[in-house]
Coordinates of C-alpha atoms in Angstrom, one line a residue:
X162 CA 51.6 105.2 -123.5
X163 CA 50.0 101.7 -123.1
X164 CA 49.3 99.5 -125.9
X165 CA 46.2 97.7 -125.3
X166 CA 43.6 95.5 -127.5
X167 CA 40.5 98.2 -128.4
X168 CA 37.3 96.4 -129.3
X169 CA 38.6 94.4 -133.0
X170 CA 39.9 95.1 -135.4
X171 CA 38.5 94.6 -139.2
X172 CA 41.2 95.1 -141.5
X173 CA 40.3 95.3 -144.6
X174 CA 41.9 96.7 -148.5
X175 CA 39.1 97.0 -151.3
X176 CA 39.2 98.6 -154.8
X177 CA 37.3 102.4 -154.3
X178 CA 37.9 105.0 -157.2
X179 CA 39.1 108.7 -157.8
X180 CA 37.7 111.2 -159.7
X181 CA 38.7 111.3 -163.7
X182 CA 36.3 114.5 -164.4
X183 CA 33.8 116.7 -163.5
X184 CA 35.2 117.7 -160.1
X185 CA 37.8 118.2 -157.9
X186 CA 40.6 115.7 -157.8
X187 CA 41.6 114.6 -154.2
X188 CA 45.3 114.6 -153.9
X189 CA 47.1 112.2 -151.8
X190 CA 47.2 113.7 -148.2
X191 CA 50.9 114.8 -146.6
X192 CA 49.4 116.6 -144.0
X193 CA 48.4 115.6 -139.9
X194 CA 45.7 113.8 -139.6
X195 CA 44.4 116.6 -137.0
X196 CA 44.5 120.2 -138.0
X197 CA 47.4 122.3 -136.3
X198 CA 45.0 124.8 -133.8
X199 CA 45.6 128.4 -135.5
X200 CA 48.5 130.1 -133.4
X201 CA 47.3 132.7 -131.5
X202 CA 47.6 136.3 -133.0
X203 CA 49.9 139.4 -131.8
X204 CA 47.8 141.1 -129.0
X205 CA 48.5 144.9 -130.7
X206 CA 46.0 146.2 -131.9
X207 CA 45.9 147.9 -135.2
X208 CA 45.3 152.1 -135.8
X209 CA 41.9 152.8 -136.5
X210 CA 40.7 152.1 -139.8
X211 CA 39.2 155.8 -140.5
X212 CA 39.4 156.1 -144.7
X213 CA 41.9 157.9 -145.8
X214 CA 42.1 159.3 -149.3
X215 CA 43.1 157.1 -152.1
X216 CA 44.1 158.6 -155.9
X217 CA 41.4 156.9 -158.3
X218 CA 42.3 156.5 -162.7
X219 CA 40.1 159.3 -164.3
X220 CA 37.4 157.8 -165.1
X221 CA 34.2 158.1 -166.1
X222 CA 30.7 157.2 -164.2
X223 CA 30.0 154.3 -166.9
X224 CA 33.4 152.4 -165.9
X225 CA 33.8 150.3 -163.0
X226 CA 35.5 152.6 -160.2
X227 CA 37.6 152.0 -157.4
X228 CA 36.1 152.9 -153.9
X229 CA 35.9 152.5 -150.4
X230 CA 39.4 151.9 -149.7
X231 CA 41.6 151.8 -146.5
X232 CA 44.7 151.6 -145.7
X233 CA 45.2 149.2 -142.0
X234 CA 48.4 149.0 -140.0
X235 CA 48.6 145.7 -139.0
X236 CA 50.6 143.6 -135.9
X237 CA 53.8 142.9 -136.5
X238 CA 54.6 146.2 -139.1
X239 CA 52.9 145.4 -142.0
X240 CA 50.2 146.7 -144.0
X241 CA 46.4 145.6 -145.3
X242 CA 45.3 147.4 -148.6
X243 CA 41.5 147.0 -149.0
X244 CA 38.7 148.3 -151.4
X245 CA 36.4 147.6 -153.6
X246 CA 35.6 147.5 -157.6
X247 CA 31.8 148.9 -158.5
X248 CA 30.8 148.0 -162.2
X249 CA 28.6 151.3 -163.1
X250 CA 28.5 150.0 -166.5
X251 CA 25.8 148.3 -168.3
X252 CA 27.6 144.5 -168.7
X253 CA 29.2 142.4 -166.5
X254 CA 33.3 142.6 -165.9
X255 CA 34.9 139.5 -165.8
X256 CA 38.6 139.1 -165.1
X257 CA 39.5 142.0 -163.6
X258 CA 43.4 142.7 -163.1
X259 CA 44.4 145.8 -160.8
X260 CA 48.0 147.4 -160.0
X261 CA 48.3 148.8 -156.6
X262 CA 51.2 151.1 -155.8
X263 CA 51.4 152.3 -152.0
X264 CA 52.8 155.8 -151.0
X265 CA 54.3 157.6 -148.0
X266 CA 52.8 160.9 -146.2
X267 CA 55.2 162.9 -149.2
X268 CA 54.1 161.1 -151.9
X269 CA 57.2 159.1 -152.7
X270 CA 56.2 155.7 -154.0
X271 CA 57.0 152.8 -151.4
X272 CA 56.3 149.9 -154.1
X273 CA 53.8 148.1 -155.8
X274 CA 52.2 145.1 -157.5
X275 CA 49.6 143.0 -158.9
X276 CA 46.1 142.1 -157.4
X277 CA 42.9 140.5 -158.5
X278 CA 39.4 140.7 -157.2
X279 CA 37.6 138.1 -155.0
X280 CA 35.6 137.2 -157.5
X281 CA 35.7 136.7 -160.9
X282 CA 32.9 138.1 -162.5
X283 CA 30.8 141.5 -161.2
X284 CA 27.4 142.2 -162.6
X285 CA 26.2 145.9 -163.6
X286 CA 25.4 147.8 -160.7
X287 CA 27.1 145.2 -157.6
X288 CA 31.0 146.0 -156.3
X289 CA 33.7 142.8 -155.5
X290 CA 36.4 143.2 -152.8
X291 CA 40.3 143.5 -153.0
X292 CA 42.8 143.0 -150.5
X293 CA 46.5 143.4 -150.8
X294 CA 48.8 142.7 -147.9
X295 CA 52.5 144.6 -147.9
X296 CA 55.0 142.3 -145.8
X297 CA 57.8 145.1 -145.6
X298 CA 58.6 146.1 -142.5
X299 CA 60.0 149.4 -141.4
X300 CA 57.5 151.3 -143.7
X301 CA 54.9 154.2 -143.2
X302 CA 52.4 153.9 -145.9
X303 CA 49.8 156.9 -146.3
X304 CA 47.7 156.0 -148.7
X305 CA 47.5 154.0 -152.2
X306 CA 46.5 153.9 -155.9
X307 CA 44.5 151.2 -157.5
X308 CA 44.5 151.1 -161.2
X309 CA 42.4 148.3 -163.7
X310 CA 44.7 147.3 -166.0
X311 CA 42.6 144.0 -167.2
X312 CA 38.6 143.4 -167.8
X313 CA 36.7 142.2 -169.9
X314 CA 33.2 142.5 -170.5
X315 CA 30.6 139.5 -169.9
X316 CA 27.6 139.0 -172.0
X317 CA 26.8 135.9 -170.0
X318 CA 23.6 136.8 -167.9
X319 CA 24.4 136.8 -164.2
X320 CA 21.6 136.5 -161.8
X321 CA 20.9 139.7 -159.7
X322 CA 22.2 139.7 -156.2
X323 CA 18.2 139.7 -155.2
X324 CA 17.9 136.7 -157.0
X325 CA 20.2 135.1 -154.4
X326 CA 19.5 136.0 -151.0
X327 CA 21.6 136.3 -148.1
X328 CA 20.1 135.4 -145.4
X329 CA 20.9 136.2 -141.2
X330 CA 24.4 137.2 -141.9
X331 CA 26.4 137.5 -138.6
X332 CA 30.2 138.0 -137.2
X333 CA 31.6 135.6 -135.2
X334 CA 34.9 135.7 -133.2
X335 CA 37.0 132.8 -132.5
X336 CA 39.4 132.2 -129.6
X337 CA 42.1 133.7 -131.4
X338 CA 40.5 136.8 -132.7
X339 CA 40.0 135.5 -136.3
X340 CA 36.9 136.8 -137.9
X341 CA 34.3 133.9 -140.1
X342 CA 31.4 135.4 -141.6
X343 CA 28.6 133.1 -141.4
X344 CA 24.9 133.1 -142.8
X345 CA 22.7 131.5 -145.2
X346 CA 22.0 132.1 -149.1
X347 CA 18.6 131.3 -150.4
X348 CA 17.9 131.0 -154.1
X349 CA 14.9 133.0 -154.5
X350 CA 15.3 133.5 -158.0
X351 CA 12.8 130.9 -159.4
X352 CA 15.7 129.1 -161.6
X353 CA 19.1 127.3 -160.5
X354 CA 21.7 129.1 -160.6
X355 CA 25.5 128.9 -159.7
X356 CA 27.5 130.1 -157.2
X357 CA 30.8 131.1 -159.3
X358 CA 32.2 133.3 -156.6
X359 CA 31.2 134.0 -153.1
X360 CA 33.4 137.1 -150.4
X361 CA 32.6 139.4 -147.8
X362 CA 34.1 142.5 -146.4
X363 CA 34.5 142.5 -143.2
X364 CA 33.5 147.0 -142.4
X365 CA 34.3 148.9 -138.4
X366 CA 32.1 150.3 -136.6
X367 CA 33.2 153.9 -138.3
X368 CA 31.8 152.1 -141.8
X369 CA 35.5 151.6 -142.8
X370 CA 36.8 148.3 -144.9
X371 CA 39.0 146.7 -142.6
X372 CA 39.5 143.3 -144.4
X373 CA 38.4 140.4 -146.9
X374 CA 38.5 137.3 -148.3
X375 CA 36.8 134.7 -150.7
X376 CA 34.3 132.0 -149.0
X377 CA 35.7 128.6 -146.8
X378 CA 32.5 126.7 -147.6
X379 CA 28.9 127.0 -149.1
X380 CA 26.9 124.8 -151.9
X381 CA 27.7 126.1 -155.2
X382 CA 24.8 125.0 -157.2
X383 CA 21.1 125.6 -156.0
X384 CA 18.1 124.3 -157.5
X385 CA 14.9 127.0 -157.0
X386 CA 14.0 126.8 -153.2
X387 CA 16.9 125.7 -152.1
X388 CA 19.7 126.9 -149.9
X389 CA 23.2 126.9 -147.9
X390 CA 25.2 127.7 -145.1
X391 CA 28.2 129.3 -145.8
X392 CA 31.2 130.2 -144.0
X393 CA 33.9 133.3 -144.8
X394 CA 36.9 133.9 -142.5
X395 CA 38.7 137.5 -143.0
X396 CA 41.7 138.1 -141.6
X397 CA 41.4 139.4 -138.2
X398 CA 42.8 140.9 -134.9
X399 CA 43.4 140.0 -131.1
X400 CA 40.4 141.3 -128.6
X401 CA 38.4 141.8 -131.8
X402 CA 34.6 142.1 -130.5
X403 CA 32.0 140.8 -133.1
X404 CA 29.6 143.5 -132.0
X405 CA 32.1 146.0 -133.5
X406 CA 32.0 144.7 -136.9
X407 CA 29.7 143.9 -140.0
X408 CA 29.7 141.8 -143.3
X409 CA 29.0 142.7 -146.7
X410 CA 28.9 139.4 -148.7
X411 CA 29.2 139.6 -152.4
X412 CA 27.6 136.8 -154.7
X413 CA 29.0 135.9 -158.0
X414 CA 25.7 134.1 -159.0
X415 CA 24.6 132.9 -162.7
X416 CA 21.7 130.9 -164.1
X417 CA 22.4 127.8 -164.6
X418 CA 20.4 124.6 -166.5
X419 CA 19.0 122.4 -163.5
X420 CA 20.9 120.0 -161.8
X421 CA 19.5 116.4 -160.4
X422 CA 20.3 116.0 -156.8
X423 CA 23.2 113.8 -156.9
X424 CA 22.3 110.3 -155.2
X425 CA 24.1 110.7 -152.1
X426 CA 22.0 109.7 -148.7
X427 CA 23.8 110.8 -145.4
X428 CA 23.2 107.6 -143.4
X429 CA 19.7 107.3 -141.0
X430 CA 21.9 104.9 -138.6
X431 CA 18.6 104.7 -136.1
X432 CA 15.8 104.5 -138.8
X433 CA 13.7 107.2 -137.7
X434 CA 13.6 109.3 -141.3
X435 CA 15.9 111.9 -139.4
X436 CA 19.6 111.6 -140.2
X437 CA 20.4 114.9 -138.2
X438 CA 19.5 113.5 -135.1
X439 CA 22.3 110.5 -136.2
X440 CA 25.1 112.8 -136.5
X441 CA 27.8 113.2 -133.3
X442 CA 28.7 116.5 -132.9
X443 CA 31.5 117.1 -130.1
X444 CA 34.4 118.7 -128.8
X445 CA 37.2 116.2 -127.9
X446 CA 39.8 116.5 -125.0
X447 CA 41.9 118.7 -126.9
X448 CA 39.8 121.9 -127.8
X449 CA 38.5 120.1 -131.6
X450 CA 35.0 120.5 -132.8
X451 CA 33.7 117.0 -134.7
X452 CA 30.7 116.4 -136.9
X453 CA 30.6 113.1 -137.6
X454 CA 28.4 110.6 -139.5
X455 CA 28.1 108.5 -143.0
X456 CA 27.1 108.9 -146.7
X457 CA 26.0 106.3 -148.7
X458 CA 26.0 106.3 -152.5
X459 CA 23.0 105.5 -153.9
X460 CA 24.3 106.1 -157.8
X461 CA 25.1 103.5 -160.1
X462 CA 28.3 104.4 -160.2
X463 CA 31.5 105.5 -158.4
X464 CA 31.3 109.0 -157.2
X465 CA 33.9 111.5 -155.8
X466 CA 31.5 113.5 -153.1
X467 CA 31.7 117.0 -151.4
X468 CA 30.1 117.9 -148.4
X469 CA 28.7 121.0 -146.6
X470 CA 27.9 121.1 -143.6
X471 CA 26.0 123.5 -141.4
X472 CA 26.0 124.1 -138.1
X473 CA 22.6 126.5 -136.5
X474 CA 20.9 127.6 -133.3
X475 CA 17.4 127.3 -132.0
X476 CA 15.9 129.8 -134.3
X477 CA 17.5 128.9 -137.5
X478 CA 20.3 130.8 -137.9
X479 CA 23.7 129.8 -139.0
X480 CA 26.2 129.7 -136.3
X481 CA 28.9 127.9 -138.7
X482 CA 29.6 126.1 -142.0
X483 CA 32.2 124.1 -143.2
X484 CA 33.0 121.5 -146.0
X485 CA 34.4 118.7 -146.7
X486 CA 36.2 116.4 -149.8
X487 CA 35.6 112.5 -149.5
X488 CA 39.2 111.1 -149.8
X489 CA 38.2 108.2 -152.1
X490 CA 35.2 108.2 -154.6
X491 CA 32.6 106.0 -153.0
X492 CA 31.5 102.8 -155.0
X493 CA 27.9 102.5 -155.7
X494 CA 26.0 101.0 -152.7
X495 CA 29.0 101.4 -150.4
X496 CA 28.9 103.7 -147.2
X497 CA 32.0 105.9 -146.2
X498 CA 31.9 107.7 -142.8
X499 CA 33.2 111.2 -142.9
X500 CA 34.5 114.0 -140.1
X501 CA 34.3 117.5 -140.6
X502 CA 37.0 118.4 -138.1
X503 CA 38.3 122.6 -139.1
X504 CA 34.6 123.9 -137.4
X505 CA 35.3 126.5 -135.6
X506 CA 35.1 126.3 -131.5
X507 CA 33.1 129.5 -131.1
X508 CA 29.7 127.4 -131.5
X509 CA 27.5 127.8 -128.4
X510 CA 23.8 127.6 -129.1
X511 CA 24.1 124.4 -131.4
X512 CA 21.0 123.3 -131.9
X513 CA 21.0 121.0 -135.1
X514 CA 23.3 120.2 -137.8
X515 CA 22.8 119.5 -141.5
X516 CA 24.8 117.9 -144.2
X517 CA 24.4 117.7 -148.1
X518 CA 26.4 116.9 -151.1
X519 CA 27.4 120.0 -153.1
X520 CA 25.9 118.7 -156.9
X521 CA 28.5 121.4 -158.4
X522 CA 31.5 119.6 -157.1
X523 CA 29.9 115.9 -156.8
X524 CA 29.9 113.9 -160.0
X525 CA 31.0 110.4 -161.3
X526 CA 34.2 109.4 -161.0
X527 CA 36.0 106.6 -163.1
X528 CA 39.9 105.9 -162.4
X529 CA 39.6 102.9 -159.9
X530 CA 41.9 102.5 -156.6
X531 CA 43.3 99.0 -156.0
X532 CA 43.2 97.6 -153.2
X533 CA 46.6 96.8 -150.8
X534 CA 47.7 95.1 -148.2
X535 CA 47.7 96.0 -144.6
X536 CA 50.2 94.3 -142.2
X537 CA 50.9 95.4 -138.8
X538 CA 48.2 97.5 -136.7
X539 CA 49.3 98.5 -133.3
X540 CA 46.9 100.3 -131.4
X541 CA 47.0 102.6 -128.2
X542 CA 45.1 105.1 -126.4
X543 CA 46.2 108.4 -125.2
X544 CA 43.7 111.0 -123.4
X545 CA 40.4 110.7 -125.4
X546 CA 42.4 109.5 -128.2
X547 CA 42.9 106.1 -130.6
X548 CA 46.5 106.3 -132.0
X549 CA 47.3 103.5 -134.7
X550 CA 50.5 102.9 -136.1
X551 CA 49.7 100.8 -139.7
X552 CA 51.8 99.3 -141.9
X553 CA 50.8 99.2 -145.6
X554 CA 52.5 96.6 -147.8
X555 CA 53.2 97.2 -151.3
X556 CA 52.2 93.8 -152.7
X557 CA 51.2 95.0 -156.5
X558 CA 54.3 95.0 -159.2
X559 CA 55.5 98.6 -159.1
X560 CA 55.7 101.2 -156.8
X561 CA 52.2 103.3 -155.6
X562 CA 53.0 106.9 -155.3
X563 CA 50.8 107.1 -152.2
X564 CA 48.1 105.1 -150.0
X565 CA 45.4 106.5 -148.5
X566 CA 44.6 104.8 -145.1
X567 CA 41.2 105.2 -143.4
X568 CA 40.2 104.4 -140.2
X569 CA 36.2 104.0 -138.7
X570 CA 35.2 103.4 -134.8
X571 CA 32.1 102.4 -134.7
X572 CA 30.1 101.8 -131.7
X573 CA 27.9 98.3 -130.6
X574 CA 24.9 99.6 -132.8
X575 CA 27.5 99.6 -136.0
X576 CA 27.1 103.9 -136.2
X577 CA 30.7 105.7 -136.8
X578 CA 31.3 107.9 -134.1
X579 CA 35.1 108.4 -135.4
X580 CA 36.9 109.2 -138.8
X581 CA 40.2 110.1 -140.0
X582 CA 42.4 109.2 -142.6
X583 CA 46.0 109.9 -143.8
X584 CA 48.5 109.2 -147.3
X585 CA 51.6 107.4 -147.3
X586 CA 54.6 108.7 -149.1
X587 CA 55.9 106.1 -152.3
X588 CA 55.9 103.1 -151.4
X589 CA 58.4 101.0 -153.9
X590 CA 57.1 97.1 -155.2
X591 CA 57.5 94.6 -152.1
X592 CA 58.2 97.4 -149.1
X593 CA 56.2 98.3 -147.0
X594 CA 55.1 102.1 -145.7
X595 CA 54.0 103.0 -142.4
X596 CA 51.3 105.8 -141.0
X597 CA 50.2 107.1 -137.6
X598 CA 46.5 108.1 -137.7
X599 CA 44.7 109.4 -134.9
X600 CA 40.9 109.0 -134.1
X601 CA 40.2 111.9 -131.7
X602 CA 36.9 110.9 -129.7
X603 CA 33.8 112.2 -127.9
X604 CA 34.9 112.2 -124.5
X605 CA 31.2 110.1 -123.7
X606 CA 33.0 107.1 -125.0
X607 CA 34.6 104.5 -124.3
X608 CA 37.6 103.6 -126.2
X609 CA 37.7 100.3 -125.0
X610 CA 33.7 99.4 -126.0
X611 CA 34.4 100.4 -129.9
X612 CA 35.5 98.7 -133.0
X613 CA 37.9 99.8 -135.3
X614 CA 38.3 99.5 -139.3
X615 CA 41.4 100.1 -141.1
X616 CA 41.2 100.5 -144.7
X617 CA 43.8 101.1 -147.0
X618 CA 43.5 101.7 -151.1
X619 CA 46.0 102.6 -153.8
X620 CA 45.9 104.5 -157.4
X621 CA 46.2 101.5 -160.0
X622 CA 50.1 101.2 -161.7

């Protein structure tokens, strides 16, 4: 691999901050810049999901019930225990705990455990998923019990499931036979409300559960009016066919007092009063789908920021959603570019993206980051790619636990067209810590016509 001079190089260390409350706290990174592709899954297919019969608690028709449950044999010899929980009470149940014992064709007990519901709360009249997976091999499982050991009734008032509405809800199928549920949920309700907890059941064509899971990514506060995409990704099967399938998506939806947009601007780079058409979306020479652009932070003061973003066709519809954490809180008036880089790559028919801060997991943040010193950049390119090797030197008086290193390529108009960023491990007072971060590009480009900025920030002794 060559190394060769890429454009220049601004290297640069400034004082950012992380989040103290009121959201999520981004933890140093230890993972690849790029995400590992998802190994492809075992090629067997599992039996067919008819229901079978499943021994229900006496109960009676005012207490939540257990129903619609399956039993799946799955690839590789083990087992996928689904159902789901319908409150016929009156109230909302909160905190539901359930024990799940599985049984052979005689009715000897195989084993058993502890499972909770995919969401938290379930209002009168609406049902919330379960799934329990059994990793045992070498067992024949028949059917199973679910018991509710744990509620507890909710006198908070939850918004209807028509107050929230789901809107063009599809399957999709990815190249390795994972399912994502995808669609759109518009608060119709005429007040904001909260999106507490948000799953799907993924149902065969016979009308059986064959699998759930709770949501990847979708806005969890909306303002009356407003909407998001959202994304949910069930476990699935090789040769899966979406035509076969359907989602149920539960909402976990509550009122909530209103909420003022938070003041983050994703970036008009052109000027036109149209940031979507500034956004690069592209799939780079190894198989990855990008969405790339910047936020800027028009606040008054630092703020750790969340991102969705939606991907949809010609007509409207949601063909993906996905989301994103900043890895520093942005200061006010700065800009800070951003990837969202685990979309899926089943997304023929893009047509237009959006992206908006999520004003339930966006709010000020107060703990500064210091800046520190950069030494050695090498850079090189390899097949659509920028690799740099960085050097990060520890010049404050005591060890950093970590420092995050960002890097931006930006093209001659000054628009990023490329974002990553990584951690360092420890790095002790006067040594020095070294990363390899990788800028995977839109194969349009050329490498050698864009600039490159390498940032790197620490957490104050």
């Amino acid at each position: 691999m060559a190394t060769r001079p890429c454009g220049w190089i601004a290297l640069m260390a400034l004082g950012l901050a992380v989040l103290a409350c009121g959201g999520p706290t981004p933890p140093p990174s230890t993972t690849a810049p790029r995400p590992t592709a998802t190994a492809s899954l075992p090629t067997e297919l599992p039996t067919a999901t008819t229901p079978l019969p499943t021994e229900l608690p006496t109960a009676s028709a005012a207490r939540p019930q257990i129903v619609n449950t399956a039993v799946i044999h799955k690839p590789g010899d083990s087992w996928r225990l689904v159902g789901e929980l319908a409150n016929n009470t009156g109230q909302t149940v909160s905190n539901v705990a359930l024990h799940i014992e599985w049984f052979d064709a005689s009715g000897a007990s195989l084993g058993s455990d502890s499972a909770d519901l995919l969401t938290t709360h379930v209002a009168p009249g609406e049902t919330a998923p379960f799934i329990y997976n059994v990793y045992t091999t070498g067992l024949q499982i028949a059917h199973f019990t679910a018991a509710i050991t744990q509620s507890t009734a909710d006198a908070t008032p939850r918004s209807a499931a028509s107050a929230v509405l789901v809107k063009s809800p599809s399957v999709k199928v990815d190249a390795f036979g994972n399912f994502h549920c995808v669609g759109e949920l518009d608060n119709i309700s005429g007040q904001p409300v909260d999106i507490e907890g948000l799953a799907a059941g993924l149902f065969d064509h016979n009308g059986a559960m064959f699998s759930a899971d709770s949501f990847w990514a979708a806005g969890q506060h909306l303002e009356p009016g407003g909407s998001t995409p959202y994304r949910i990704s069930p476990e699935g099967l090789a040769g899966a066919v979406a035509a076969d399938y359907t989602c149920k998506v539960y909402v976990d939806a509550v009122a909530a007092a209103p909420a003022t947009p938070p003041a983050i601007i994703v970036k008009d780079a052109n000027g036109n009063g149209n940031f979507t058409d500034d956004l690069r979306f592209y799939q780079d020479v190894y198989g990855g789908i990008h969405l790339v652009g910047e936020v800027m932070n028009a606040a008054n003061q630092p703020m750790t920021i969340k991102l969705i973003a939606g991907l949809y066709d010609a007509g409207g519809n949601v063909i993906d959603a996905d989301y994103i954490l900043l890895p520093v809180a942005v200061p006010p008036g700065e800009t800070q570019a951003f990837d969202f880089n685990t979309l899926l790559t089943a997304t023929a028919g893009f047509a237009r993206a959006t992206v908006q801060a999520d004003p339930y997991s966006t709010a000020p943040a107060a703990a500064a980051q210091a800046p520190i010193k950069l030494g050695n950049v090498a850079i090189a390119h390899d097949k659509g790619a920028i690799v740099l090797t960085i050097d990060v030197l520890n010049d404050q008086p005591a060890a950093v636990k970590y420092a995050t290193v960002m890097a931006t390529a930006t093209d001659a108009t000054g628009a990023a067209v490329a974002f990553n960023y990584t951690s360092t491990n420890e790095i002790a007072a006067g040594a020095t810590g070294s990363v390899i971060l990788t800028l995977y590009l839109d194969p349009a480009l050329d490498p050698n016509e864009l600039n490159v900025n390498v940032v790197a920030l620490a957490p104050q002794p």
